[in-house]
mmCIF file with all atom_site columns, C-alpha atoms in Angstrom:
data_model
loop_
_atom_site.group_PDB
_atom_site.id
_atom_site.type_symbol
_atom_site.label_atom_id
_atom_site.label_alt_id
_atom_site.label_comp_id
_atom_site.label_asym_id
_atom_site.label_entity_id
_atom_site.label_seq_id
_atom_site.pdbx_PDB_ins_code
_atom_site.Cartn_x
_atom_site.Cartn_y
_atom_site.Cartn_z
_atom_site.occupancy
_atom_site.B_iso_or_equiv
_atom_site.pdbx_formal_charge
_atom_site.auth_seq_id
_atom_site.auth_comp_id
_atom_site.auth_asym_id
_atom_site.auth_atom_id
_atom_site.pdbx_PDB_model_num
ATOM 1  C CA . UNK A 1 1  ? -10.449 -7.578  -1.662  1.00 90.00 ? 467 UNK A CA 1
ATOM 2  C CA . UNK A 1 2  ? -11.763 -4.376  -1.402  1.00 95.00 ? 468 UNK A CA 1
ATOM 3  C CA . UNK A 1 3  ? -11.368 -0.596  -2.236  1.00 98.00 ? 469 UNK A CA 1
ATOM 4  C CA . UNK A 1 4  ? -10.273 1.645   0.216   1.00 98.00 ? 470 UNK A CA 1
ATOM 5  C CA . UNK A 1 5  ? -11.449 4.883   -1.090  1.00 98.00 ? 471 UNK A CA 1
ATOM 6  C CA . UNK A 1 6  ? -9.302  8.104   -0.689  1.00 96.00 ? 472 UNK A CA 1
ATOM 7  C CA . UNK A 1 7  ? -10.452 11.801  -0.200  1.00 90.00 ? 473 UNK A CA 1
ATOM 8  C CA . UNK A 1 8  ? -9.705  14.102  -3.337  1.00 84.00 ? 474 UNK A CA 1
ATOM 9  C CA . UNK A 1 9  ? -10.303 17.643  -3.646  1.00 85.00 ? 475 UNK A CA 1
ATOM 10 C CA . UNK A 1 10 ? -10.118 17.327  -7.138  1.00 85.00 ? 476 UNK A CA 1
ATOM 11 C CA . UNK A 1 11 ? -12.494 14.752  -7.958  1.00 89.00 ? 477 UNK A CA 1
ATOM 12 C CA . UNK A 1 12 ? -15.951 13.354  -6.517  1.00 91.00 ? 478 UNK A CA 1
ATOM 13 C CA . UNK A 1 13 ? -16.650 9.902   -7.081  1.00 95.00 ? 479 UNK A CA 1
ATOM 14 C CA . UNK A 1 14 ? -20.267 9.067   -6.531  1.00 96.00 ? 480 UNK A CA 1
ATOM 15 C CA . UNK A 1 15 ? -21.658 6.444   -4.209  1.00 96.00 ? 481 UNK A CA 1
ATOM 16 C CA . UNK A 1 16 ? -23.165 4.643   -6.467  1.00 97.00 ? 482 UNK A CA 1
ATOM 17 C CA . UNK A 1 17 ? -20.085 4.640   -9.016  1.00 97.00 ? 483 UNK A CA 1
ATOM 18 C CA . UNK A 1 18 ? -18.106 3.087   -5.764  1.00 97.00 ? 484 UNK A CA 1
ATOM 19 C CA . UNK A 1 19 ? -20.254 0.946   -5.288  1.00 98.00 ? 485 UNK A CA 1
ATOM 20 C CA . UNK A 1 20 ? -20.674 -0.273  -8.561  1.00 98.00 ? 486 UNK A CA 1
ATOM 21 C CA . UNK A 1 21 ? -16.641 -0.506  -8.909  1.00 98.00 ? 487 UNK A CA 1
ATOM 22 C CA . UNK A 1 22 ? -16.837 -2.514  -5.706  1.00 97.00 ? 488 UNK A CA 1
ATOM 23 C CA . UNK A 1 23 ? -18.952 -4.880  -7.676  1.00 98.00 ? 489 UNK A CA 1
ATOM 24 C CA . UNK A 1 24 ? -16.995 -4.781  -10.546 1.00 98.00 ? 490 UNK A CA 1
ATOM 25 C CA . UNK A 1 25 ? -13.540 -5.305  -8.835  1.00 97.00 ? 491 UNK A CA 1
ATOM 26 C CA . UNK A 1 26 ? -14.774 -9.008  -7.813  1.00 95.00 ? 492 UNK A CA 1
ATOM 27 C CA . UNK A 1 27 ? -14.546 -9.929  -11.547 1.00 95.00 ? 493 UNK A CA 1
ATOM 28 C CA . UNK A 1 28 ? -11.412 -8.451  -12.419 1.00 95.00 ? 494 UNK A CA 1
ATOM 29 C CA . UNK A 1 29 ? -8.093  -11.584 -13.011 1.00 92.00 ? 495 UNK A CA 1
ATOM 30 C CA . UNK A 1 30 ? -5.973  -9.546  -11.881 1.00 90.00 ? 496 UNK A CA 1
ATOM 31 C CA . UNK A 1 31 ? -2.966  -11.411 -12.952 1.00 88.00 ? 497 UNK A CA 1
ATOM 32 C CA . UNK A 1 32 ? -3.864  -11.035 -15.903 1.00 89.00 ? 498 UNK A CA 1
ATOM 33 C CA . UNK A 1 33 ? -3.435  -6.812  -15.400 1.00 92.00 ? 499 UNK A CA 1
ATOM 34 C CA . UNK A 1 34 ? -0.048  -6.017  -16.465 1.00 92.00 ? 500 UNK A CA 1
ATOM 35 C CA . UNK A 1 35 ? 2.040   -2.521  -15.263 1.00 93.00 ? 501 UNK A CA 1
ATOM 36 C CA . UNK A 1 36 ? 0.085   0.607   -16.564 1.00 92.00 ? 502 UNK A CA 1
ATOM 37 C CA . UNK A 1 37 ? 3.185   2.754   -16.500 1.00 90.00 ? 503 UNK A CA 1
ATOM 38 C CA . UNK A 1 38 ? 4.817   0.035   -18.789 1.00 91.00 ? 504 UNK A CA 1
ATOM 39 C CA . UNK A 1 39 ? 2.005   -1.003  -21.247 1.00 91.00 ? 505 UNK A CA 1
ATOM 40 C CA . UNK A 1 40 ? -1.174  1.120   -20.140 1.00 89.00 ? 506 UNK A CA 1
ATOM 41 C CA . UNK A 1 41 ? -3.233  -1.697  -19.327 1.00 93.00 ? 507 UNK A CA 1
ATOM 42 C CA . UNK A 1 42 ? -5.743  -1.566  -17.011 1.00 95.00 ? 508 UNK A CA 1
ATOM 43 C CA . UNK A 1 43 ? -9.295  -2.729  -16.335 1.00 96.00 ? 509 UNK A CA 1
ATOM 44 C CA . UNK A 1 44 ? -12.412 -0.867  -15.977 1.00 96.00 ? 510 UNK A CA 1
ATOM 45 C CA . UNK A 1 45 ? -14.149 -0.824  -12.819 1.00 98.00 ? 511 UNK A CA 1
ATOM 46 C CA . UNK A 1 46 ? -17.389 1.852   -13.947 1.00 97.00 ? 512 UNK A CA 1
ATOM 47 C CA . UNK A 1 47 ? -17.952 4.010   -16.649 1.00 96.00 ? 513 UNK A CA 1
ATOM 48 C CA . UNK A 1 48 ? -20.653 6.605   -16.628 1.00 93.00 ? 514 UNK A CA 1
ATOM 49 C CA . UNK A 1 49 ? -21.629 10.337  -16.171 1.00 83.00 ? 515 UNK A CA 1
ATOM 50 C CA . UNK A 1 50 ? -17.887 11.403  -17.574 1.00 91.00 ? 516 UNK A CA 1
ATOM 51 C CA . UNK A 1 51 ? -16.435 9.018   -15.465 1.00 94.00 ? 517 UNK A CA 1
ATOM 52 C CA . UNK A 1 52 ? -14.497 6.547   -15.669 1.00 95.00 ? 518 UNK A CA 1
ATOM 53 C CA . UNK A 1 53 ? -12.782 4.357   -13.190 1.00 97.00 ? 519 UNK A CA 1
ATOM 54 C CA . UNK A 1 54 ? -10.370 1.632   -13.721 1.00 97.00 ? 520 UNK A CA 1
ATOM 55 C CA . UNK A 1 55 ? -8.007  -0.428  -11.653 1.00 98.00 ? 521 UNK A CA 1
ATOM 56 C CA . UNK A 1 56 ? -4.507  -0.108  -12.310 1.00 97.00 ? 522 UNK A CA 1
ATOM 57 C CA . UNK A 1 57 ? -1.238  -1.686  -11.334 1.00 96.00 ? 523 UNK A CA 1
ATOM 58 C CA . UNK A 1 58 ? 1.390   1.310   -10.750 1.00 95.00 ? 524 UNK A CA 1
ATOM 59 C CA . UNK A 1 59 ? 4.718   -0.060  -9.071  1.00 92.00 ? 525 UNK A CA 1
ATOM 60 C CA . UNK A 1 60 ? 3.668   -3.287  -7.616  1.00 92.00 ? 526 UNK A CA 1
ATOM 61 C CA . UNK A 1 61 ? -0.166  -0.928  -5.999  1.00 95.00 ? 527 UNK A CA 1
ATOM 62 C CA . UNK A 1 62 ? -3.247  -1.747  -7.466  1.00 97.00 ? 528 UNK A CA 1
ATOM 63 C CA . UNK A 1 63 ? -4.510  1.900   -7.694  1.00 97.00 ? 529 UNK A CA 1
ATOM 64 C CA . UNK A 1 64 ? -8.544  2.772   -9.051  1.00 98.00 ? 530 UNK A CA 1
ATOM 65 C CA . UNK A 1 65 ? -8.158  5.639   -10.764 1.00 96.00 ? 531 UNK A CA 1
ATOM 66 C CA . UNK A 1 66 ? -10.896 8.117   -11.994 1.00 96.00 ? 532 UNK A CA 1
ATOM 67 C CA . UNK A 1 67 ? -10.426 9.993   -15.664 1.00 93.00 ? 533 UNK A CA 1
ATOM 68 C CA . UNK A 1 68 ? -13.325 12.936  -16.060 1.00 92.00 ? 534 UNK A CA 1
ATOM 69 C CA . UNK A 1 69 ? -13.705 13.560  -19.638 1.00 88.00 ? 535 UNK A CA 1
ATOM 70 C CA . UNK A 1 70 ? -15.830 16.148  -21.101 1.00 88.00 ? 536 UNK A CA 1
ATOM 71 C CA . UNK A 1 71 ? -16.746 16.492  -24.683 1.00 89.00 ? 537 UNK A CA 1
ATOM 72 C CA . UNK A 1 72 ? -14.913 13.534  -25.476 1.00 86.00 ? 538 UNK A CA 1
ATOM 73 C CA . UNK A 1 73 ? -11.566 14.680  -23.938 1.00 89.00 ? 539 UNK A CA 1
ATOM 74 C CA . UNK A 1 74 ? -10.225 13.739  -21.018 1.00 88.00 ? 540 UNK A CA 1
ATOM 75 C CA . UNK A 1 75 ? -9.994  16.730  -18.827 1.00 89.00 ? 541 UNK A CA 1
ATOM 76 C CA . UNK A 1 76 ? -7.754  15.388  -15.762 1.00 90.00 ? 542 UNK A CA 1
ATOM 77 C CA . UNK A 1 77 ? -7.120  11.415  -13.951 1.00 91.00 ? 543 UNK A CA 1
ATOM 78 C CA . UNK A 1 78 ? -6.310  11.221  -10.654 1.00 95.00 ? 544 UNK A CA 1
ATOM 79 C CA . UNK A 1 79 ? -5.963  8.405   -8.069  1.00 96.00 ? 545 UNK A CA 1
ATOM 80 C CA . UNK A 1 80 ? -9.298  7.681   -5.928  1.00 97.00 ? 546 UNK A CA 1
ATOM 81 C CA . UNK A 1 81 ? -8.474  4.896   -4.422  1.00 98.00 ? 547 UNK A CA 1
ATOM 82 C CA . UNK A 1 82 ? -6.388  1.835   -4.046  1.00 98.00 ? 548 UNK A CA 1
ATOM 83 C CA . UNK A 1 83 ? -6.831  -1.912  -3.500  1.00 97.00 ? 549 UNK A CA 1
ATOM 84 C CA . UNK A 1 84 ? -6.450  -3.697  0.149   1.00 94.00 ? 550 UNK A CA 1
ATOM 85 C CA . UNK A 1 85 ? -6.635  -7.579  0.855   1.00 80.00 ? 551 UNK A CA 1
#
């Protein structure tokens, strides 16, 4: 599997945080990942530099999104990416 990354205006995602999801996505049972809409589960794929990405199963997708927090708060989450394979 792998991510295929998509192009946001409204958030940058660093190399090395992709590539460090990449890593991270090899690990992940995802049957084990239930329906984030339903119970908010999801799974993280890199956390650093208020970042955060996680893998996330929205209507049947497996979607990475990125949440940029500041201060604590999360500012805005937005999807980055999503899961081929």
């Amino acid at each position: 599997m792998k991510i295929k990354w998509l192009e946001s205006p409204l958030v940058s995602v660093p190399e090395e945080a992709k590539r460090e999801a990449e890593r991270a996505l090899a690990k992940v049972d995802l049957g084990g990942l239930g329906d984030y809409e339903r119970d908010g589960s999801s799974a993280t794929l890199y956390m650093g530099e208020g970042l955060l990405l996680k893998l996330a199963r929205v209507e049947g997708r497996l979607l990475v999104l990125a949440s940029v927090w500041e201060c604590g708060s999360l500012v805005e989450e937005h999807v980055v990416g999503e899961v081929e394979g």
